[in-house]
Coordinates of C-alpha atoms in Angstrom, one line a residue:
M4 CA 1.6 24.8 5.1
K5 CA 0.2 25.1 8.7
V6 CA 0.5 28.8 8.3
A7 CA -0.5 29.1 4.6
V8 CA -3.3 26.6 4.7
G9 CA -4.1 25.7 8.3
G10 CA -4.3 29.2 9.6
P11 CA -6.8 30.5 7.1
L12 CA -8.9 27.3 7.4
K13 CA -9.2 27.8 11.1
V14 CA -10.0 31.5 10.8
A15 CA -12.6 31.0 8.0
F16 CA -14.3 27.8 9.1
R17 CA -13.7 27.8 12.9
P18 CA -13.7 24.0 13.3
W19 CA -14.6 22.7 16.7
V20 CA -12.5 20.0 18.2
E21 CA -13.0 17.5 21.0
G22 CA -10.4 15.1 22.4
L23 CA -7.1 16.9 21.3
E24 CA -5.6 15.5 24.5
N25 CA -5.8 12.0 23.0
V26 CA -3.2 12.7 20.4
P27 CA 0.3 12.1 21.9
A28 CA 2.7 15.0 21.9
E29 CA 5.4 12.8 20.5
G30 CA 5.9 9.2 19.2
P31 CA 4.1 7.2 16.5
A32 CA 0.4 6.9 16.3
I33 CA -2.2 6.1 13.6
L34 CA -5.1 8.5 13.1
A35 CA -8.0 6.4 11.6
S36 CA -10.7 8.6 10.4
N37 CA -14.0 8.4 8.5
H38 CA -13.9 10.1 5.1
L39 CA -16.6 12.5 4.1
S40 CA -14.9 15.1 2.0
F41 CA -11.7 15.9 0.1
S42 CA -11.1 18.6 2.7
D43 CA -10.8 16.0 5.6
S44 CA -7.1 15.8 4.9
F45 CA -6.7 19.5 5.5
F46 CA -9.0 20.1 8.4
L47 CA -7.5 17.4 10.6
P48 CA -3.9 18.5 10.3
A49 CA -4.9 22.1 10.7
V50 CA -6.1 21.6 14.2
L51 CA -3.1 19.5 15.4
D52 CA 0.3 20.9 16.4
R53 CA 2.0 17.8 14.9
K54 CA 2.5 16.9 11.3
V55 CA 0.1 14.2 9.9
T56 CA 1.1 12.2 6.9
F57 CA -1.5 10.8 4.6
I58 CA -1.1 8.9 1.3
A59 CA -2.3 10.1 -2.1
K60 CA -2.3 8.7 -5.6
A61 CA 1.0 9.3 -7.5
E62 CA -0.8 11.1 -10.3
Y63 CA -1.0 14.2 -8.0
F64 CA 2.8 14.3 -8.0
T65 CA 3.6 13.4 -11.6
T66 CA 1.3 15.6 -13.7
P67 CA 3.4 17.6 -16.2
G68 CA 3.3 21.4 -16.6
M69 CA 3.1 24.3 -14.3
K70 CA -0.2 23.2 -12.8
G71 CA 1.2 19.8 -12.2
R72 CA 4.3 21.2 -10.4
L73 CA 2.1 23.4 -8.2
T74 CA -0.2 20.5 -7.4
A75 CA 2.8 18.3 -6.4
A76 CA 4.3 21.1 -4.2
F77 CA 1.0 21.6 -2.5
F78 CA 0.4 18.0 -1.7
K79 CA 4.0 17.5 -0.5
G80 CA 3.6 20.6 1.7
V81 CA 0.4 19.3 3.4
G82 CA 2.1 16.0 4.2
Q83 CA 0.8 13.7 1.4
L84 CA 2.9 10.8 0.2
P85 CA 2.7 9.6 -3.4
V86 CA 1.6 6.0 -3.8
D87 CA 2.1 4.2 -7.1
R88 CA -1.1 2.2 -7.7
S89 CA 0.3 0.1 -10.5
G90 CA 0.2 -3.7 -10.2
A91 CA -2.5 -6.0 -8.9
R92 CA -1.9 -5.1 -5.3
G93 CA 0.2 -2.0 -5.9
A94 CA -2.0 0.5 -4.0
G95 CA -2.4 -1.6 -0.9
E96 CA 1.2 -2.7 -0.5
A97 CA 2.5 0.7 -1.3
A98 CA 0.2 2.3 1.3
I99 CA 1.3 -0.2 4.0
R100 CA 5.0 0.3 3.3
S101 CA 4.5 4.1 3.4
G102 CA 2.6 3.9 6.7
I103 CA 5.2 1.7 8.4
E104 CA 8.0 4.1 7.3
V105 CA 6.2 7.1 8.7
L106 CA 5.5 5.4 12.0
E107 CA 9.1 4.1 12.3
R108 CA 10.2 7.8 12.2
G109 CA 8.0 8.4 15.2
E110 CA 5.4 10.5 13.3
L111 CA 1.6 10.5 12.9
F112 CA 0.1 8.5 10.1
G113 CA -3.4 9.3 8.8
I114 CA -5.5 6.7 7.2
Y115 CA -9.1 6.3 6.0
P116 CA -10.2 2.7 6.7
E117 CA -13.1 2.9 4.4
G118 CA -10.7 3.3 1.5
T119 CA -12.6 6.1 -0.2
R120 CA -15.0 8.9 0.5
S121 CA -18.5 8.0 1.7
P122 CA -20.9 8.4 -1.2
D123 CA -23.9 9.4 1.0
G124 CA -22.6 10.5 4.4
R125 CA -23.0 7.1 6.0
L126 CA -20.1 5.1 7.6
Y127 CA -19.1 2.0 5.6
R128 CA -17.2 -1.2 6.4
G129 CA -13.5 -0.7 6.9
K130 CA -11.0 -2.5 4.7
P131 CA -8.9 -4.7 7.0
G132 CA -5.6 -4.9 5.1
G133 CA -4.0 -1.5 5.4
L134 CA -5.0 -0.3 8.9
G135 CA -4.7 -3.7 10.6
R136 CA -1.3 -4.6 9.0
V137 CA 0.3 -1.2 9.7
A138 CA -1.0 -1.2 13.3
L139 CA 0.2 -4.7 14.1
A140 CA 3.5 -4.4 12.3
T141 CA 4.5 -1.3 14.2
G142 CA 2.7 -1.6 17.5
A143 CA 1.5 2.0 17.2
P144 CA -1.7 3.0 18.9
V145 CA -4.7 3.6 16.7
I146 CA -6.6 6.8 17.5
P147 CA -10.2 6.9 16.1
V148 CA -11.2 10.2 14.5
A149 CA -14.7 11.4 13.5
M150 CA -14.9 14.2 10.9
I151 CA -18.3 15.8 11.2
D152 CA -20.2 17.9 8.5
T153 CA -17.2 18.2 6.2
E154 CA -19.3 16.7 3.4
K155 CA -21.7 19.7 3.7
I156 CA -18.8 22.1 3.3
Q157 CA -17.5 20.6 0.1
P158 CA -19.6 17.9 -1.5
P159 CA -18.1 15.8 -4.2
G160 CA -17.9 17.8 -7.5
K161 CA -18.1 21.2 -5.7
V162 CA -15.1 23.5 -6.1
V163 CA -16.2 26.4 -3.9
P164 CA -16.7 25.4 -0.3
K165 CA -19.6 26.5 1.9
L166 CA -18.6 28.5 5.0
M167 CA -19.8 26.6 8.0
R168 CA -18.3 25.0 11.1
P169 CA -17.1 21.4 10.7
G170 CA -16.4 19.2 13.7
I171 CA -13.5 16.9 14.7
R172 CA -14.0 14.4 17.5
I173 CA -10.9 12.5 18.5
G174 CA -11.3 9.3 20.6
K175 CA -9.0 7.6 23.0
P176 CA -6.1 5.5 21.6
L177 CA -6.8 1.8 21.0
D178 CA -4.1 -0.7 21.9
F179 CA -3.8 -3.8 19.8
S180 CA -0.5 -5.2 21.2
R181 CA -2.4 -8.4 22.1
Y182 CA -2.4 -9.2 18.4
Q183 CA 1.3 -8.5 17.9
G184 CA 2.9 -10.8 15.3
M185 CA -0.5 -11.7 13.8
E186 CA -0.6 -9.1 11.0
H187 CA -1.1 -11.7 8.4
D188 CA -4.1 -13.4 10.1
R189 CA -7.1 -12.2 8.2
F190 CA -9.5 -12.8 11.1
V191 CA -7.3 -10.7 13.4
L192 CA -7.1 -8.0 10.8
R193 CA -10.9 -8.0 10.5
A194 CA -11.4 -7.9 14.3
V195 CA -9.0 -4.9 14.6
T196 CA -10.6 -3.0 11.8
D197 CA -14.2 -3.6 13.1
E198 CA -13.2 -2.4 16.6
V199 CA -11.8 0.8 15.1
M200 CA -14.9 1.3 12.9
Y201 CA -17.2 0.8 15.9
E202 CA -15.3 3.6 17.7
I203 CA -15.5 5.9 14.7
M204 CA -19.3 5.2 14.4
R205 CA -19.7 6.0 18.1
L206 CA -17.8 9.2 17.8
S207 CA -19.4 10.4 14.6
G208 CA -23.0 9.3 15.1
Q209 CA -23.1 8.1 11.5
E210 CA -25.4 5.3 10.4
Y211 CA -23.2 2.2 9.7
V212 CA -23.5 0.2 6.5
D213 CA -22.0 -3.3 6.5
M214 CA -20.6 -3.1 3.0
Y215 CA -17.6 -1.5 1.4
A216 CA -18.0 2.1 0.2
T217 CA -16.4 1.1 -3.2
A218 CA -19.2 -1.5 -3.7
M219 CA -21.9 1.1 -2.9
K220 CA -20.3 3.5 -5.4
R221 CA -20.4 0.8 -8.0
Q222 CA -24.0 0.1 -7.3
L223 CA -24.9 3.8 -7.5
A224 CA -22.9 4.2 -10.7
E225 CA -24.7 1.2 -12.2
A226 CA -28.1 2.5 -11.0
A227 CA -27.3 5.9 -12.5
K228 CA -26.3 4.2 -15.8
A229 CA -29.4 2.2 -15.9
E230 CA -31.5 5.3 -15.2
R231 CA -29.7 7.1 -18.0
E232 CA -30.3 4.2 -20.4
A233 CA -34.0 3.9 -19.3
G234 CA -34.3 7.7 -19.9
K235 CA -32.8 7.3 -23.4
A236 CA -35.1 4.3 -24.2
A237 CA -38.1 6.2 -23.0
K238 CA -37.1 9.2 -25.1
A239 CA -36.6 7.0 -28.1
A240 CA -39.9 5.3 -27.6
L241 CA -41.7 8.7 -27.3
A242 CA -40.0 9.9 -30.5
R243 CA -41.1 6.7 -32.3
A244 CA -44.7 7.2 -31.0
E245 CA -44.7 10.8 -32.1
K246 CA -43.4 9.8 -35.5
E247 CA -46.0 7.1 -35.9
Q248 CA -48.8 9.5 -34.8
T249 CA -47.5 12.1 -37.3
E250 CA -47.4 9.5 -40.1
K251 CA -50.9 8.3 -39.1
E252 CA -52.3 11.8 -39.2
K253 CA -50.6 12.5 -42.5
A254 CA -52.1 9.3 -43.9
E255 CA -55.6 10.2 -42.8
K256 CA -55.2 13.7 -44.2
D257 CA -54.1 12.4 -47.5
K258 CA -57.0 9.9 -47.5
R259 CA -59.5 12.7 -46.9
T260 CA -57.9 14.8 -49.6
E261 CA -58.1 11.9 -52.1
Q262 CA -61.8 11.3 -51.2
R263 CA -62.7 14.9 -51.8
R264 CA -60.9 14.8 -55.2
T265 CA -62.9 11.8 -56.3
E266 CA -66.3 12.9 -55.1
P267 CA -68.8 13.9 -58.0

């Protein structure tokens, strides 16, 4: 996949990279990145010599038919791990287990602390459970990564990417060994995540928003729904007004007709 996907990506988009020396040549490490585009999971592995394993929803691997098999083969080839999101805490626990297994094999594990793509290009508050627990349970260093301009290449909903140069800025590894054995302390997990998010913000230059991206997406969805409903209501009100005006004009016309008929 580095040849079939990574090679053409580098030739076509020519991504610029800073800080490659911060990724260890061997041994476990966590790459914690901002998340601007679906293509982030392809550009970052493309510029590294080592394999990076991310997690992906299980549906990408279980869809039936030829298209489903091709999709599953593609995601496996680019280093994605299926995560069963069933159950109240299924997604989070499965992601944590997968990350620990990858790191215990001495490999690189990629994670997006925001938990989802940014809806507007800003950097959102990191979710503390996954990143913090995996880092403290394994003792692996956390390497902050900033993806730059990938949202302009392939915005959400766009299939055909725009040819332009994205950037990848890789920061120095962060050591959280001082918190070893405290992976179930929510205050420690919050502190670890906030420190990583600060470094990502510094590397990316993004505006930081102190709320979860999922909450912002809900707000945007609710606002869009309210706008659609307001539009429908306005359209219905306009239709009623037009109907009333038509009926009024018809009534006046009928009245004038009746008056002319009764005139001597």
